[in-house]
Amino acid sequence: MHDLIREAEALCQRAGMTLTAPRRRVLEILAASDTPMKAYDLISKAGEDGRATKPPTVYRALDFLCQLGLVHRIEQDATFVACNHAGHTQPVALFVCNSCLKATEVAYDDVAQMLESAALTRGFQLQRLVIEGRGQCQDCALAA
Amino acid sequence: MHDLIREAEALCQRAGMTLTAPRRRVLEILAASDTPMKAYDLISKAGEDGRATKPPTVYRALDFLCQLGLVHRIEQDATFVACNHAGHTQPVALFVCNSCLKATEVAYDDVAQMLESAALTRGFQLQRLVIEGRGQCQDCALAA
DNA sequence: TAATGAGTGTTATGAAATAACATAATAGGA
DNA sequence: TCCTATTATGTTATTTCATAACACTCATTA
């Protein structure tokens, strides 16, 4: 978990950017959470130490972290989750359990290639790809 | 385009549901648009005849139409688009052009199967799948 | 030391979606 | 037919998600 922060720092440095205080704070909170979080939960959590934290601060940090691939935004429900494979810039698929809400991150090069070629046969040049699943994770299936 | 409405009616009947006035209205507007629309654009457009149309009316219609697969919600930017292959209940991938904003709908059974099995090897049982792309469509690529 | 640029703080507002409750329309059964 | 249950809509208000705009800080460098 502190690994993640260290990796993040290294990654920023390589990219010529800096992991400033608010960015690090947001990443720490996300990394400590076992489920994806809403932006406003982050905002109140980040403000739990003395000073107030306001929406733009957190949204800016999230934009930054998402761009570096350190955090993923789950489009279906506007939540954010820290990336497992810190540092990879490849796209991932995110499977979210409807029961426990935990997110499973999966690399999917093969799938991406299929989609890319499916798009290309229609003359469409892919720049960004979002793949999100909903369902039931193993733990919840066994518990039921 | 009127085909779509007729198909929609048939589909509703088969499902034991009804294509009521507001639902039909929303579907018509979406079908007439060549790009995906935001909910609030629909709301004002639907209100252009005399009577005011309010958010819940349109959101309810959208929920209904999405459930029947007559409309798709694009999660990335919260827009809605009428379905091409009216009646299919299989999932589709949506590729949205960053220039002209038009959406291309693509069936992807093979990709879905890959993702499903990728999920299953992790014990994850998929119930819903969202696949969305962003990029440049053929027309815009040629125009540039 | 001025000028630049990147980042943050703050106020205010815009945009997307839904809760809660009242009302209407419709279909089925006695 | 009349009652009742169900389904859908109308309406008000509010919640949730996100960003615009501008002032300020602080490090870098010319």
Short mmCIF file of C-alpha atoms (C1' of nucleotides) in Angstrom, two decimals:
data_model
loop_
_atom_site.label_atom_id
_atom_site.label_comp_id
_atom_site.label_asym_id
_atom_site.label_seq_id
_atom_site.Cartn_x
_atom_site.Cartn_y
_atom_site.Cartn_z
CA MET A 1 0.00 0.00 0.00
CA HIS A 2 2.88 2.37 0.71
CA ASP A 3 4.41 0.68 -2.26
CA LEU A 4 1.68 2.23 -4.33
CA ILE A 5 2.62 5.68 -3.17
CA ARG A 6 6.26 5.08 -3.85
CA GLU A 7 5.51 3.72 -7.27
CA ALA A 8 3.29 6.70 -7.90
CA GLU A 9 6.07 9.04 -6.99
CA ALA A 10 8.49 7.29 -9.31
CA LEU A 11 5.94 7.35 -12.09
CA CYS A 12 5.31 11.06 -11.66
CA GLN A 13 8.98 11.83 -11.72
CA ARG A 14 9.43 9.89 -14.94
CA ALA A 15 6.55 11.85 -16.44
CA GLY A 16 7.99 15.16 -15.30
CA MET A 17 5.10 15.78 -12.91
CA THR A 18 4.83 16.00 -9.17
CA LEU A 19 2.75 14.09 -6.68
CA THR A 20 1.69 17.10 -4.64
CA ALA A 21 0.04 16.96 -1.25
CA PRO A 22 -3.61 16.89 -2.34
CA ARG A 23 -2.90 14.37 -5.08
CA ARG A 24 -1.07 12.09 -2.68
CA ARG A 25 -3.82 12.44 -0.12
CA VAL A 26 -6.50 11.42 -2.59
CA LEU A 27 -4.47 8.49 -3.78
CA GLU A 28 -3.84 7.33 -0.21
CA ILE A 29 -7.51 7.40 0.64
CA LEU A 30 -8.41 5.47 -2.48
CA ALA A 31 -5.66 2.95 -1.91
CA ALA A 32 -6.89 2.35 1.62
CA SER A 33 -10.44 1.72 0.52
CA ASP A 34 -11.46 -1.77 -0.50
CA THR A 35 -14.25 -0.51 -2.76
CA PRO A 36 -14.47 2.28 -5.33
CA MET A 37 -15.39 5.64 -3.83
CA LYS A 38 -17.57 8.52 -4.91
CA ALA A 39 -15.93 11.88 -5.36
CA TYR A 40 -17.86 13.49 -2.52
CA ASP A 41 -16.91 10.72 -0.12
CA LEU A 42 -13.33 11.50 -0.97
CA ILE A 43 -13.97 15.16 -0.42
CA SER A 44 -15.30 14.68 3.09
CA LYS A 45 -12.71 12.05 3.94
CA ALA A 46 -9.90 14.28 2.73
CA GLY A 47 -11.25 17.05 4.94
CA GLU A 48 -11.18 14.93 8.09
CA ASP A 49 -7.91 16.37 9.18
CA GLY A 50 -8.30 20.03 10.01
CA ARG A 51 -8.55 21.94 6.80
CA ALA A 52 -11.58 21.88 4.54
CA THR A 53 -11.21 20.24 1.17
CA LYS A 54 -13.45 21.37 -1.62
CA PRO A 55 -14.71 19.75 -4.80
CA PRO A 56 -12.31 21.30 -7.30
CA THR A 57 -9.30 20.21 -5.28
CA VAL A 58 -10.35 16.61 -5.30
CA TYR A 59 -11.61 16.59 -8.87
CA ARG A 60 -8.33 18.05 -10.06
CA ALA A 61 -6.41 15.43 -8.18
CA LEU A 62 -8.62 12.72 -9.65
CA ASP A 63 -8.14 14.01 -13.17
CA PHE A 64 -4.42 13.96 -12.64
CA LEU A 65 -4.34 10.48 -11.18
CA CYS A 66 -6.60 9.11 -13.87
CA GLN A 67 -4.41 10.53 -16.58
CA LEU A 68 -1.39 8.78 -15.13
CA GLY A 69 -3.38 5.58 -14.86
CA LEU A 70 -3.00 5.48 -11.09
CA VAL A 71 -6.73 5.69 -10.61
CA HIS A 72 -9.64 4.52 -12.72
CA ARG A 73 -13.02 6.11 -13.02
CA ILE A 74 -15.92 3.72 -13.21
CA GLU A 75 -18.28 5.43 -15.61
CA GLN A 76 -21.42 3.54 -14.75
CA ASP A 77 -21.71 5.01 -11.30
CA ALA A 78 -19.14 7.77 -11.23
CA THR A 79 -16.83 6.14 -8.72
CA PHE A 80 -13.07 6.01 -8.50
CA VAL A 81 -10.71 3.20 -7.63
CA ALA A 82 -6.96 2.98 -7.20
CA CYS A 83 -5.21 0.98 -9.88
CA ASN A 84 -3.69 -2.36 -8.98
CA HIS A 85 -1.08 -2.55 -11.66
CA ALA A 86 0.33 0.85 -10.88
CA GLY A 87 2.37 2.11 -13.71
CA HIS A 88 0.93 0.18 -16.62
CA THR A 89 -0.69 2.56 -19.03
CA GLN A 90 -2.59 -0.14 -20.86
CA PRO A 91 -6.32 -0.19 -20.57
CA VAL A 92 -8.09 -2.44 -18.13
CA ALA A 93 -11.54 -3.91 -17.68
CA LEU A 94 -13.22 -3.38 -14.34
CA PHE A 95 -15.71 -5.86 -12.95
CA VAL A 96 -17.75 -4.56 -10.05
CA CYS A 97 -19.67 -6.88 -7.75
CA ASN A 98 -23.27 -5.86 -7.18
CA SER A 99 -23.22 -7.31 -3.69
CA CYS A 100 -19.97 -6.31 -2.03
CA LEU A 101 -19.16 -3.52 -4.49
CA LYS A 102 -15.54 -4.52 -4.75
CA ALA A 103 -13.87 -3.99 -8.10
CA THR A 104 -11.73 -6.53 -9.90
CA GLU A 105 -9.25 -5.18 -12.37
CA VAL A 106 -8.31 -7.21 -15.41
CA ALA A 107 -5.88 -6.57 -18.22
CA TYR A 108 -7.32 -7.49 -21.56
CA ASP A 109 -4.90 -6.99 -24.40
CA ASP A 110 -6.57 -9.66 -26.51
CA VAL A 111 -10.01 -8.17 -26.10
CA ALA A 112 -8.72 -4.72 -26.83
CA GLN A 113 -7.19 -5.98 -30.03
CA MET A 114 -10.44 -7.55 -31.14
CA LEU A 115 -12.35 -4.39 -30.45
CA GLU A 116 -9.75 -2.32 -32.17
CA SER A 117 -9.97 -4.38 -35.30
CA ALA A 118 -13.77 -4.48 -35.10
CA ALA A 119 -13.68 -0.72 -34.99
CA LEU A 120 -11.13 -0.47 -37.78
CA THR A 121 -13.18 -2.54 -40.19
CA ARG A 122 -15.74 0.21 -39.81
CA GLY A 123 -13.13 2.85 -40.35
CA PHE A 124 -13.20 3.87 -36.74
CA GLN A 125 -9.92 4.73 -35.05
CA LEU A 126 -10.06 3.98 -31.34
CA GLN A 127 -8.43 6.40 -28.94
CA ARG A 128 -10.02 5.39 -25.69
CA LEU A 129 -11.78 2.29 -24.55
CA VAL A 130 -14.03 1.69 -21.58
CA ILE A 131 -14.92 -1.81 -20.50
CA GLU A 132 -16.94 -2.30 -17.37
CA GLY A 133 -18.80 -5.27 -16.04
CA ARG A 134 -21.33 -5.78 -13.30
CA GLY A 135 -22.20 -9.04 -11.68
CA GLN A 136 -21.31 -11.23 -8.76
CA CYS A 137 -17.83 -11.94 -7.51
CA GLN A 138 -16.64 -15.32 -6.32
CA ASP A 139 -16.78 -14.57 -2.61
CA CYS A 140 -20.35 -13.37 -2.81
CA ALA A 141 -21.37 -16.31 -4.96
CA LEU A 142 -19.98 -18.72 -2.39
CA ALA A 143 -21.53 -16.85 0.50
CA ALA A 144 -24.96 -17.00 -1.11
CA MET B 1 -37.55 5.68 -38.61
CA HIS B 2 -41.26 5.04 -38.25
CA ASP B 3 -40.22 1.47 -38.56
CA LEU B 4 -38.43 1.88 -35.30
CA ILE B 5 -41.61 3.01 -33.58
CA ARG B 6 -43.56 0.15 -35.02
CA GLU B 7 -40.90 -2.32 -34.00
CA ALA B 8 -40.87 -0.78 -30.57
CA GLU B 9 -44.59 -1.22 -30.26
CA ALA B 10 -44.38 -4.84 -31.29
CA LEU B 11 -41.55 -5.43 -28.87
CA CYS B 12 -43.48 -3.85 -26.01
CA GLN B 13 -46.50 -5.93 -26.70
CA ARG B 14 -44.46 -9.09 -26.70
CA ALA B 15 -43.00 -8.07 -23.37
CA GLY B 16 -46.42 -7.28 -21.93
CA MET B 17 -45.61 -3.59 -21.65
CA THR B 18 -46.98 -0.51 -23.33
CA LEU B 19 -45.33 2.21 -25.34
CA THR B 20 -47.11 5.09 -23.69
CA ALA B 21 -47.15 8.65 -24.97
CA PRO B 22 -44.12 10.01 -23.13
CA ARG B 23 -42.09 6.90 -23.89
CA ARG B 24 -42.95 7.11 -27.54
CA ARG B 25 -42.18 10.80 -27.60
CA VAL B 26 -38.72 10.29 -26.13
CA LEU B 27 -38.00 7.47 -28.51
CA GLU B 28 -39.10 9.55 -31.49
CA ILE B 29 -36.85 12.43 -30.55
CA LEU B 30 -33.89 10.14 -30.07
CA ALA B 31 -34.55 8.33 -33.32
CA ALA B 32 -34.67 11.63 -35.18
CA SER B 33 -31.33 12.78 -33.79
CA ASP B 34 -28.15 11.78 -35.57
CA THR B 35 -26.09 12.03 -32.41
CA PRO B 36 -26.62 10.88 -28.84
CA MET B 37 -28.52 13.36 -26.69
CA LYS B 38 -28.28 14.52 -23.10
CA ALA B 39 -31.27 13.97 -20.89
CA TYR B 40 -31.92 17.66 -20.43
CA ASP B 41 -31.87 18.29 -24.16
CA LEU B 42 -34.54 15.66 -24.41
CA ILE B 43 -36.47 17.33 -21.65
CA SER B 44 -36.57 20.68 -23.38
CA LYS B 45 -37.18 19.17 -26.78
CA ALA B 46 -40.03 17.06 -25.46
CA GLY B 47 -41.55 20.21 -23.99
CA GLU B 48 -41.55 22.07 -27.29
CA ASP B 49 -45.15 21.24 -27.96
CA GLY B 50 -47.35 22.96 -25.42
CA ARG B 51 -47.07 21.12 -22.17
CA ALA B 52 -44.02 21.21 -19.96
CA THR B 53 -42.04 18.04 -19.56
CA LYS B 54 -40.07 17.52 -16.43
CA PRO B 55 -37.01 15.49 -15.56
CA PRO B 56 -38.68 12.50 -13.93
CA THR B 57 -40.95 11.96 -16.92
CA VAL B 58 -38.05 11.75 -19.30
CA TYR B 59 -35.80 9.76 -17.00
CA ARG B 60 -38.53 7.23 -16.46
CA ALA B 61 -39.07 6.91 -20.17
CA LEU B 62 -35.35 6.48 -20.67
CA ASP B 63 -35.11 3.79 -18.03
CA PHE B 64 -37.93 1.95 -19.69
CA LEU B 65 -36.48 2.20 -23.16
CA CYS B 66 -33.03 1.18 -21.97
CA GLN B 67 -34.41 -1.88 -20.27
CA LEU B 68 -36.06 -2.99 -23.47
CA GLY B 69 -32.86 -2.31 -25.36
CA LEU B 70 -34.48 0.30 -27.55
CA VAL B 71 -32.13 2.97 -26.26
CA HIS B 72 -28.57 2.84 -25.00
CA ARG B 73 -27.03 5.01 -22.36
CA ILE B 74 -23.46 6.07 -23.04
CA GLU B 75 -21.91 6.05 -19.62
CA GLN B 76 -18.88 8.16 -20.36
CA ASP B 77 -20.84 11.32 -20.93
CA ALA B 78 -24.36 10.46 -19.80
CA THR B 79 -25.97 10.62 -23.21
CA PHE B 80 -28.64 8.48 -24.80
CA VAL B 81 -28.96 7.06 -28.28
CA ALA B 82 -31.66 5.08 -30.06
CA CYS B 83 -30.70 1.52 -30.83
CA ASN B 84 -30.12 0.49 -34.42
CA HIS B 85 -30.84 -3.16 -34.12
CA ALA B 86 -34.17 -2.62 -32.42
CA GLY B 87 -35.29 -5.73 -30.71
CA HIS B 88 -32.03 -7.53 -30.15
CA THR B 89 -31.40 -7.82 -26.46
CA GLN B 90 -27.75 -8.69 -26.89
CA PRO B 91 -25.17 -6.25 -25.72
CA VAL B 92 -23.49 -3.84 -28.09
CA ALA B 93 -20.36 -1.77 -28.19
CA LEU B 94 -20.73 1.93 -28.90
CA PHE B 95 -18.01 3.90 -30.62
CA VAL B 96 -18.44 7.64 -30.39
CA CYS B 97 -16.57 10.02 -32.67
CA ASN B 98 -14.84 12.86 -30.87
CA SER B 99 -15.32 15.15 -33.84
CA CYS B 100 -18.86 14.68 -35.14
CA LEU B 101 -20.15 12.97 -32.00
CA LYS B 102 -22.02 10.35 -33.96
CA ALA B 103 -22.26 6.92 -32.40
CA THR B 104 -21.59 3.67 -34.21
CA GLU B 105 -23.22 0.61 -32.79
CA VAL B 106 -21.51 -2.74 -33.10
CA ALA B 107 -22.55 -6.21 -32.02
CA TYR B 108 -19.71 -8.10 -30.44
CA ASP B 109 -20.64 -11.61 -29.45
CA ASP B 110 -17.06 -12.81 -29.74
CA VAL B 111 -15.69 -10.06 -27.55
CA ALA B 112 -18.43 -10.57 -25.01
CA GLN B 113 -17.56 -14.22 -24.83
CA MET B 114 -13.91 -13.48 -24.25
CA LEU B 115 -14.72 -11.07 -21.48
CA GLU B 116 -17.17 -13.45 -19.97
CA SER B 117 -14.61 -16.19 -19.82
CA ALA B 118 -11.95 -13.79 -18.57
CA ALA B 119 -14.33 -12.87 -15.79
CA LEU B 120 -15.24 -16.48 -15.09
CA THR B 121 -11.66 -17.57 -14.63
CA ARG B 122 -11.65 -15.11 -11.75
CA GLY B 123 -14.91 -16.47 -10.44
CA PHE B 124 -16.82 -13.43 -11.55
CA GLN B 125 -20.26 -13.94 -13.02
CA LEU B 126 -21.08 -11.18 -15.48
CA GLN B 127 -24.59 -9.76 -15.53
CA ARG B 128 -24.05 -6.57 -17.42
CA LEU B 129 -21.34 -5.38 -19.73
CA VAL B 130 -20.50 -1.89 -20.92
CA ILE B 131 -18.17 -1.38 -23.84
CA GLU B 132 -17.61 2.11 -25.11
CA GLY B 133 -15.02 3.55 -27.41
CA ARG B 134 -13.93 7.04 -28.28
CA GLY B 135 -11.99 8.05 -31.33
CA GLN B 136 -12.41 9.23 -34.86
CA CYS B 137 -14.92 7.92 -37.35
CA GLN B 138 -14.18 7.30 -40.99
CA ASP B 139 -15.93 10.39 -42.32
CA CYS B 140 -14.06 12.69 -40.00
CA ALA B 141 -10.76 10.98 -40.72
CA LEU B 142 -11.26 11.55 -44.44
CA ALA B 143 -12.37 15.13 -43.95
CA ALA B 144 -9.26 15.95 -41.93
"C1'" DT C 1 14.33 40.59 -9.03
"C1'" DA C 2 10.80 40.35 -12.23
"C1'" DA C 3 8.41 37.08 -15.03
"C1'" DT C 4 6.66 32.65 -15.89
"C1'" DG C 5 4.15 28.52 -15.05
"C1'" DA C 6 2.16 24.94 -12.48
"C1'" DG C 7 -0.73 24.08 -8.73
"C1'" DT C 8 -3.97 25.27 -5.07
"C1'" DG C 9 -7.83 27.81 -2.49
"C1'" DT C 10 -12.37 29.70 -2.72
"C1'" DT C 11 -16.89 31.15 -4.19
"C1'" DA C 12 -20.41 30.27 -6.92
"C1'" DT C 13 -22.95 27.85 -10.20
"C1'" DG C 14 -24.18 24.49 -13.67
"C1'" DA C 15 -25.73 19.88 -14.99
"C1'" DA C 16 -27.44 15.16 -14.06
"C1'" DA C 17 -30.55 12.39 -11.51
"C1'" DT C 18 -33.89 11.00 -8.06
"C1'" DA C 19 -37.06 11.04 -3.72
"C1'" DA C 20 -41.55 11.53 -2.34
"C1'" DC C 21 -46.15 12.12 -2.87
"C1'" DA C 22 -50.40 13.25 -5.50
"C1'" DT C 23 -53.17 12.16 -9.45
"C1'" DA C 24 -54.84 9.80 -13.48
"C1'" DA C 25 -55.68 5.89 -16.52
"C1'" DT C 26 -56.25 1.10 -17.25
"C1'" DA C 27 -57.34 -3.66 -16.78
"C1'" DG C 28 -59.55 -7.69 -14.18
"C1'" DG C 29 -62.66 -9.81 -11.20
"C1'" DA C 30 -67.03 -9.89 -8.44
"C1'" DT D 1 -71.27 -2.12 -13.87
"C1'" DC D 2 -68.51 -0.94 -9.96
"C1'" DC D 3 -64.73 -1.75 -7.15
"C1'" DT D 4 -60.02 -2.49 -6.69
"C1'" DA D 5 -55.31 -3.24 -7.86
"C1'" DT D 6 -51.87 -1.95 -10.80
"C1'" DT D 7 -49.29 0.81 -13.72
"C1'" DA D 8 -47.88 5.10 -15.22
"C1'" DT D 9 -47.73 10.04 -15.07
"C1'" DG D 10 -47.53 14.91 -12.98
"C1'" DT D 11 -45.32 17.95 -9.76
"C1'" DT D 12 -42.34 19.93 -6.23
"C1'" DA D 13 -38.24 19.83 -4.19
"C1'" DT D 14 -33.82 18.18 -3.42
"C1'" DT D 15 -29.68 15.57 -3.89
"C1'" DT D 16 -25.61 14.35 -6.29
"C1'" DC D 17 -21.90 15.12 -9.61
"C1'" DA D 18 -18.86 18.39 -11.74
"C1'" DT D 19 -16.77 22.70 -13.34
"C1'" DA D 20 -16.13 27.92 -14.35
"C1'" DA D 21 -13.75 31.78 -12.92
"C1'" DC D 22 -10.57 34.26 -10.42
"C1'" DA D 23 -7.25 35.17 -6.66
"C1'" DC D 24 -3.24 33.47 -4.51
"C1'" DT D 25 1.16 30.74 -3.55
"C1'" DC D 26 5.45 29.05 -4.59
"C1'" DA D 27 9.25 27.26 -7.15
"C1'" DT D 28 12.09 28.04 -11.38
"C1'" DT D 29 14.74 30.68 -14.38
"C1'" DA D 30 16.17 34.35 -17.33
#
